[in-house]
mmCIF file of C-alpha atoms in Angstrom:
data_model
loop_
_atom_site.group_PDB
_atom_site.id
_atom_site.type_symbol
_atom_site.label_atom_id
_atom_site.label_comp_id
_atom_site.label_asym_id
_atom_site.label_seq_id
_atom_site.Cartn_x
_atom_site.Cartn_y
_atom_site.Cartn_z
ATOM 1 C CA ASP M 1 5.329 -13.809 5.665
ATOM 2 C CA SER M 2 4.525 -10.547 6.948
ATOM 3 C CA GLY M 3 2.256 -11.561 9.823
ATOM 4 C CA VAL M 4 -0.500 -10.685 8.576
ATOM 5 C CA THR M 5 -3.549 -13.262 8.109
ATOM 6 C CA GLN M 6 -5.971 -12.390 5.386
ATOM 7 C CA THR M 7 -9.133 -14.516 4.506
ATOM 8 C CA PRO M 8 -10.684 -15.894 2.393
ATOM 9 C CA LYS M 9 -8.136 -15.208 -0.352
ATOM 10 C CA HIS M 10 -10.470 -15.213 -2.957
ATOM 11 C CA LEU M 11 -14.340 -14.485 -3.336
ATOM 12 C CA ILE M 12 -16.388 -14.358 -6.048
ATOM 13 C CA THR M 13 -20.153 -13.441 -5.467
ATOM 14 C CA ALA M 14 -23.134 -11.821 -7.724
ATOM 15 C CA THR M 15 -23.996 -8.054 -8.130
ATOM 16 C CA GLY M 16 -26.168 -6.720 -4.893
ATOM 17 C CA GLN M 17 -24.691 -9.473 -1.992
ATOM 18 C CA ARG M 18 -22.670 -8.245 0.796
ATOM 19 C CA VAL M 19 -19.593 -10.098 1.788
ATOM 20 C CA THR M 20 -17.237 -9.871 4.780
ATOM 21 C CA LEU M 21 -13.378 -9.691 4.305
ATOM 22 C CA ARG M 22 -11.574 -10.574 7.573
ATOM 23 C CA CYS M 23 -7.821 -9.164 9.182
ATOM 24 C CA SER M 24 -5.388 -10.677 11.313
ATOM 25 C CA PRO M 25 -2.945 -8.188 12.174
ATOM 26 C CA ARG M 26 0.916 -9.398 12.848
ATOM 27 C CA SER M 27 1.218 -10.238 16.329
ATOM 28 C CA GLY M 28 1.255 -6.937 18.561
ATOM 29 C CA ASP M 29 0.746 -4.264 16.230
ATOM 30 C CA LEU M 30 -2.011 -1.909 17.003
ATOM 31 C CA SER M 31 -3.319 -0.407 13.779
ATOM 32 C CA VAL M 32 -4.748 -2.056 11.161
ATOM 33 C CA TYR M 33 -5.554 -0.635 7.742
ATOM 34 C CA TRP M 34 -8.009 -1.605 4.850
ATOM 35 C CA TYR M 35 -6.658 -0.767 1.190
ATOM 36 C CA GLN M 36 -8.243 -1.442 -2.316
ATOM 37 C CA GLN M 37 -6.346 -2.345 -5.342
ATOM 38 C CA SER M 38 -7.734 -2.557 -9.176
ATOM 39 C CA LEU M 39 -5.874 -1.880 -12.192
ATOM 40 C CA ASP M 40 -7.195 1.440 -13.359
ATOM 41 C CA GLN M 41 -7.131 3.141 -9.014
ATOM 42 C CA GLY M 42 -4.308 1.255 -7.714
ATOM 43 C CA LEU M 43 -3.665 1.348 -3.960
ATOM 44 C CA GLN M 44 -6.454 3.480 -2.669
ATOM 45 C CA PHE M 45 -6.395 3.758 1.390
ATOM 46 C CA LEU M 46 -10.279 2.886 2.495
ATOM 47 C CA ILE M 47 -9.536 3.030 6.496
ATOM 48 C CA GLN M 48 -7.716 2.771 9.581
ATOM 49 C CA TYR M 49 -8.103 1.970 13.193
ATOM 50 C CA TYR M 50 -5.941 1.803 15.936
ATOM 51 C CA ASN M 51 -6.771 -0.477 18.809
ATOM 52 C CA GLY M 52 -10.608 -0.729 18.230
ATOM 53 C CA GLU M 53 -11.604 2.906 17.264
ATOM 54 C CA GLU M 54 -11.738 4.035 14.099
ATOM 55 C CA ARG M 55 -8.427 7.089 13.388
ATOM 56 C CA ALA M 56 -8.634 7.633 10.017
ATOM 57 C CA LYS M 57 -10.827 7.264 7.143
ATOM 58 C CA GLY M 58 -10.247 7.796 2.867
ATOM 59 C CA ASN M 59 -11.425 6.823 -0.290
ATOM 60 C CA ILE M 60 -14.850 4.089 2.096
ATOM 61 C CA LEU M 61 -17.961 4.030 -0.112
ATOM 62 C CA GLU M 62 -20.993 4.573 2.399
ATOM 63 C CA ARG M 63 -21.700 1.106 1.549
ATOM 64 C CA PHE M 64 -18.427 -0.527 3.070
ATOM 65 C CA SER M 65 -18.116 -0.608 6.834
ATOM 66 C CA ALA M 66 -15.456 -1.765 9.263
ATOM 67 C CA GLN M 67 -14.529 -2.764 12.420
ATOM 68 C CA GLN M 68 -11.270 -3.785 14.962
ATOM 69 C CA PHE M 69 -12.418 -5.999 17.430
ATOM 70 C CA PRO M 70 -10.976 -6.406 20.667
ATOM 71 C CA ASP M 71 -8.846 -8.785 20.117
ATOM 72 C CA LEU M 72 -7.569 -6.517 17.217
ATOM 73 C CA HIS M 73 -8.608 -8.661 14.109
ATOM 74 C CA SER M 74 -10.474 -6.636 11.205
ATOM 75 C CA GLU M 75 -13.379 -6.907 9.619
ATOM 76 C CA LEU M 76 -14.029 -4.874 5.985
ATOM 77 C CA ASN M 77 -18.304 -5.358 5.514
ATOM 78 C CA LEU M 78 -18.649 -5.620 1.802
ATOM 79 C CA SER M 79 -22.631 -4.635 0.879
ATOM 80 C CA SER M 80 -25.249 -4.173 -1.772
ATOM 81 C CA LEU M 81 -22.130 -5.360 -4.681
ATOM 82 C CA GLU M 82 -21.331 -4.103 -7.743
ATOM 83 C CA LEU M 83 -19.347 -5.247 -10.391
ATOM 84 C CA GLY M 84 -16.806 -2.114 -10.023
ATOM 85 C CA ASP M 85 -16.095 -3.063 -6.367
ATOM 86 C CA SER M 86 -13.724 -6.265 -7.678
ATOM 87 C CA ALA M 87 -10.830 -5.641 -6.392
ATOM 88 C CA LEU M 88 -8.026 -6.941 -4.692
ATOM 89 C CA TYR M 89 -8.498 -5.976 -0.940
ATOM 90 C CA PHE M 90 -5.674 -5.504 1.606
ATOM 91 C CA CYS M 91 -5.271 -5.209 5.177
ATOM 92 C CA ALA M 92 -1.946 -3.865 6.578
ATOM 93 C CA SER M 93 -0.889 -3.096 10.391
ATOM 94 C CA SER M 94 0.899 -1.690 11.632
ATOM 95 C CA LEU M 95 3.186 -1.303 15.336
ATOM 96 C CA SER M 96 1.396 2.391 16.465
ATOM 97 C CA GLY M 97 0.481 3.729 13.208
ATOM 98 C CA GLY M 98 2.442 6.674 14.044
ATOM 99 C CA ILE M 99 4.866 8.982 11.613
ATOM 100 C CA GLY M 100 6.808 6.493 10.055
ATOM 101 C CA SER M 101 5.436 2.974 11.380
ATOM 102 C CA PRO M 102 5.859 0.522 8.417
ATOM 103 C CA LEU M 103 2.789 -1.434 7.107
ATOM 104 C CA HIS M 104 2.882 -4.320 6.848
ATOM 105 C CA PHE M 105 1.030 -6.047 4.189
ATOM 106 C CA GLY M 106 -1.472 -9.220 4.205
ATOM 107 C CA ASN M 107 -1.973 -11.220 0.420
ATOM 108 C CA GLY M 108 -5.059 -9.666 0.069
ATOM 109 C CA THR M 109 -8.037 -10.722 -0.843
ATOM 110 C CA ARG M 110 -9.668 -10.906 -4.181
ATOM 111 C CA LEU M 111 -13.295 -10.192 -5.134
ATOM 112 C CA THR M 112 -15.156 -11.330 -7.970
ATOM 113 C CA VAL M 113 -18.066 -9.278 -8.591
ATOM 114 C CA THR M 114 -20.678 -11.155 -11.348
ATOM 115 C CA THR L 1 -6.749 14.989 -0.939
ATOM 116 C CA GLN L 2 -2.900 14.736 -1.572
ATOM 117 C CA LEU L 3 -1.251 12.976 -4.577
ATOM 118 C CA LEU L 4 1.409 11.306 -5.816
ATOM 119 C CA GLU L 5 2.374 10.889 -9.432
ATOM 120 C CA GLN L 6 4.800 8.718 -10.063
ATOM 121 C CA SER L 7 7.315 8.003 -13.110
ATOM 122 C CA PRO L 8 7.472 6.069 -15.260
ATOM 123 C CA GLN L 9 4.643 3.904 -14.923
ATOM 124 C CA PHE L 10 6.094 1.101 -17.078
ATOM 125 C CA LEU L 11 9.675 0.827 -17.630
ATOM 126 C CA SER L 12 11.829 -2.565 -19.251
ATOM 127 C CA ILE L 13 15.754 -2.501 -18.906
ATOM 128 C CA GLN L 14 18.186 -5.072 -19.894
ATOM 129 C CA GLU L 15 20.059 -6.782 -16.908
ATOM 130 C CA GLY L 16 23.270 -4.347 -15.852
ATOM 131 C CA GLU L 17 21.671 -1.124 -16.451
ATOM 132 C CA ASN L 18 20.481 1.795 -14.192
ATOM 133 C CA LEU L 19 17.023 3.458 -13.435
ATOM 134 C CA THR L 20 15.510 6.108 -11.925
ATOM 135 C CA VAL L 21 11.615 6.207 -9.966
ATOM 136 C CA TYR L 22 10.353 9.609 -9.283
ATOM 137 C CA CYS L 23 7.534 10.048 -6.830
ATOM 138 C CA ASN L 24 6.476 13.803 -7.355
ATOM 139 C CA SER L 25 4.005 15.909 -5.138
ATOM 140 C CA SER L 26 2.722 19.459 -4.281
ATOM 141 C CA SER L 27 2.030 18.324 -0.894
ATOM 142 C CA VAL L 28 4.625 17.942 1.924
ATOM 143 C CA PHE L 29 4.752 14.295 3.661
ATOM 144 C CA SER L 30 5.961 13.782 6.811
ATOM 145 C CA SER L 31 7.763 10.859 5.691
ATOM 146 C CA LEU L 32 7.517 8.912 2.457
ATOM 147 C CA GLN L 33 7.713 5.204 1.873
ATOM 148 C CA TRP L 34 8.847 2.701 -0.722
ATOM 149 C CA TYR L 35 7.584 -0.414 -1.252
ATOM 150 C CA ARG L 36 7.743 -3.697 -3.441
ATOM 151 C CA GLN L 37 4.637 -5.432 -5.029
ATOM 152 C CA GLU L 38 4.810 -8.415 -6.866
ATOM 153 C CA PRO L 39 2.139 -10.359 -8.353
ATOM 154 C CA GLY L 40 -0.102 -12.246 -6.205
ATOM 155 C CA GLU L 41 1.349 -10.523 -3.009
ATOM 156 C CA GLY L 42 1.000 -7.489 -0.981
ATOM 157 C CA PRO L 43 3.096 -5.061 -0.444
ATOM 158 C CA VAL L 44 6.682 -4.899 1.078
ATOM 159 C CA LEU L 45 8.335 -2.045 2.218
ATOM 160 C CA LEU L 46 11.618 -1.640 1.462
ATOM 161 C CA VAL L 47 12.757 1.844 3.543
ATOM 162 C CA THR L 48 10.945 5.066 5.038
ATOM 163 C CA VAL L 49 12.571 8.228 4.998
ATOM 164 C CA VAL L 50 11.413 11.289 7.175
ATOM 165 C CA THR L 51 14.060 13.989 6.984
ATOM 166 C CA GLY L 52 14.109 16.392 4.111
ATOM 167 C CA GLY L 53 17.043 15.855 2.071
ATOM 168 C CA GLU L 54 17.486 12.454 3.673
ATOM 169 C CA VAL L 55 19.452 9.859 1.278
ATOM 170 C CA LYS L 56 19.476 5.736 2.282
ATOM 171 C CA LYS L 57 21.094 3.221 0.682
ATOM 172 C CA LEU L 58 20.061 -0.297 0.885
ATOM 173 C CA LYS L 59 22.639 -2.796 -1.631
ATOM 174 C CA ARG L 60 22.120 -1.434 -4.793
ATOM 175 C CA LEU L 61 18.843 0.471 -4.239
ATOM 176 C CA THR L 62 19.134 4.820 -3.503
ATOM 177 C CA PHE L 63 16.313 6.425 -1.618
ATOM 178 C CA GLN L 64 16.221 10.233 -1.656
ATOM 179 C CA PHE L 65 13.803 12.545 0.248
ATOM 180 C CA GLY L 66 13.010 15.341 -1.741
ATOM 181 C CA ASP L 67 14.443 18.714 0.678
ATOM 182 C CA ALA L 68 10.633 19.936 0.809
ATOM 183 C CA ARG L 69 9.759 16.885 1.503
ATOM 184 C CA LYS L 70 7.184 16.705 -1.459
ATOM 185 C CA ASP L 71 8.991 14.301 -3.742
ATOM 186 C CA SER L 72 11.878 11.320 -3.317
ATOM 187 C CA SER L 73 13.042 8.772 -5.987
ATOM 188 C CA LEU L 74 14.826 5.639 -5.774
ATOM 189 C CA HIS L 75 17.434 4.569 -7.629
ATOM 190 C CA ILE L 76 18.733 1.154 -8.860
ATOM 191 C CA THR L 77 21.683 0.806 -9.789
ATOM 192 C CA ALA L 78 23.541 -2.317 -12.403
ATOM 193 C CA ALA L 79 19.377 -3.983 -12.361
ATOM 194 C CA GLN L 80 19.250 -7.420 -11.936
ATOM 195 C CA PRO L 81 15.893 -9.951 -12.954
ATOM 196 C CA GLY L 82 15.244 -10.667 -9.329
ATOM 197 C CA ASP L 83 14.706 -6.354 -9.004
ATOM 198 C CA THR L 84 11.613 -7.102 -11.733
ATOM 199 C CA GLY L 85 8.274 -5.994 -9.800
ATOM 200 C CA LEU L 86 5.948 -3.029 -8.682
ATOM 201 C CA TYR L 87 7.235 -0.301 -6.809
ATOM 202 C CA LEU L 88 4.835 1.727 -4.433
ATOM 203 C CA CYS L 89 5.986 4.934 -3.085
ATOM 204 C CA ALA L 90 3.638 6.409 -0.643
ATOM 205 C CA GLY L 91 3.352 9.276 1.854
ATOM 206 C CA GLU L 92 2.503 9.925 5.088
ATOM 207 C CA GLY L 93 -0.129 12.478 6.159
ATOM 208 C CA GLU L 94 0.852 14.869 8.964
ATOM 209 C CA TYR L 95 -0.486 12.716 11.455
ATOM 210 C CA GLY L 96 1.074 9.542 10.835
ATOM 211 C CA ASN L 97 -2.314 8.411 9.193
ATOM 212 C CA LYS L 98 -3.551 7.942 5.901
ATOM 213 C CA LEU L 99 -0.955 6.564 4.014
ATOM 214 C CA VAL L 100 -1.368 7.512 0.031
ATOM 215 C CA PHE L 101 -0.316 5.489 -2.745
ATOM 216 C CA GLY L 102 1.480 6.557 -6.302
ATOM 217 C CA ALA L 103 -0.136 4.472 -8.748
ATOM 218 C CA GLY L 104 2.943 2.425 -8.954
ATOM 219 C CA THR L 105 5.944 2.021 -11.321
ATOM 220 C CA ILE L 106 6.409 -1.887 -13.330
ATOM 221 C CA LEU L 107 9.314 -2.033 -13.783
ATOM 222 C CA ARG L 108 10.769 -5.057 -15.831
ATOM 223 C CA VAL L 109 14.526 -6.516 -16.074
ATOM 224 C CA LYS L 110 15.563 -8.573 -18.722
ATOM 225 C CA SER L 111 18.206 -11.241 -18.256
#
C-alpha cells in the first residue's frame, strides 16, 4: 500500500461530459503529480503541484485542469470529454518533489468515455 | 522535450535466465528512477540513481546509470516468475520535476 488514495477506481461517462478525479497524497507528502497512462502513449506527465502551487506542467490539455487544496489533496478535472481521453489516470505524491524524491503512486482511476 | 527510449518492448524468457533492459536518451537527467508496475496497480519505485556511473544492486537486480547521465540499464540475474511485470524507467529534469517515463518493457518469466 503506497498510502496514496485515488477515487473513484472506475468511471464510465459519455463524450462531452465533465468528471473530477480525486487524490489524497501519502501523509506528509507535499507534492502531487498527475499522470495519464494509455496503451499507445505510455505514462504521460500531466501536471505537478507542490504545497498548493503549480510547479511543473506537462502534456496537459486545455480541457483538463487541476488544483491542490490547503489540506494537500488534489483534484483533476476533465471536461468536454472525448473518446481518446479514455485511459488510466494516476496520482503520485512525494515528500518534496526535489531531485531524487521517490514518487508513490496510487492505484489509478480507470476512465472510460463512451 | 526529454524522451526516454526503452528496449526491448517485450521480453519472454524462461525461469533462471538473465536479462537486461535498456533506457536511453539524448538528454541529461538529474536522476533516473526505475519502477515496476503490475496489472491494476500503480508503478512502484525500485531504485533511484543520481550519480553518473553509479551502480546499485537490489538482490538479483542491478541498476546502472551511464557516465553521462543519459542512459541506464536494469539487469536481472536468474529471473523468476515473480519478476513478471512492466518495468519503467523515468528521468528527472534539472529541478526535480517533470519525471518523464519511458514506454516500458513488459517482462514475462515462464516457469
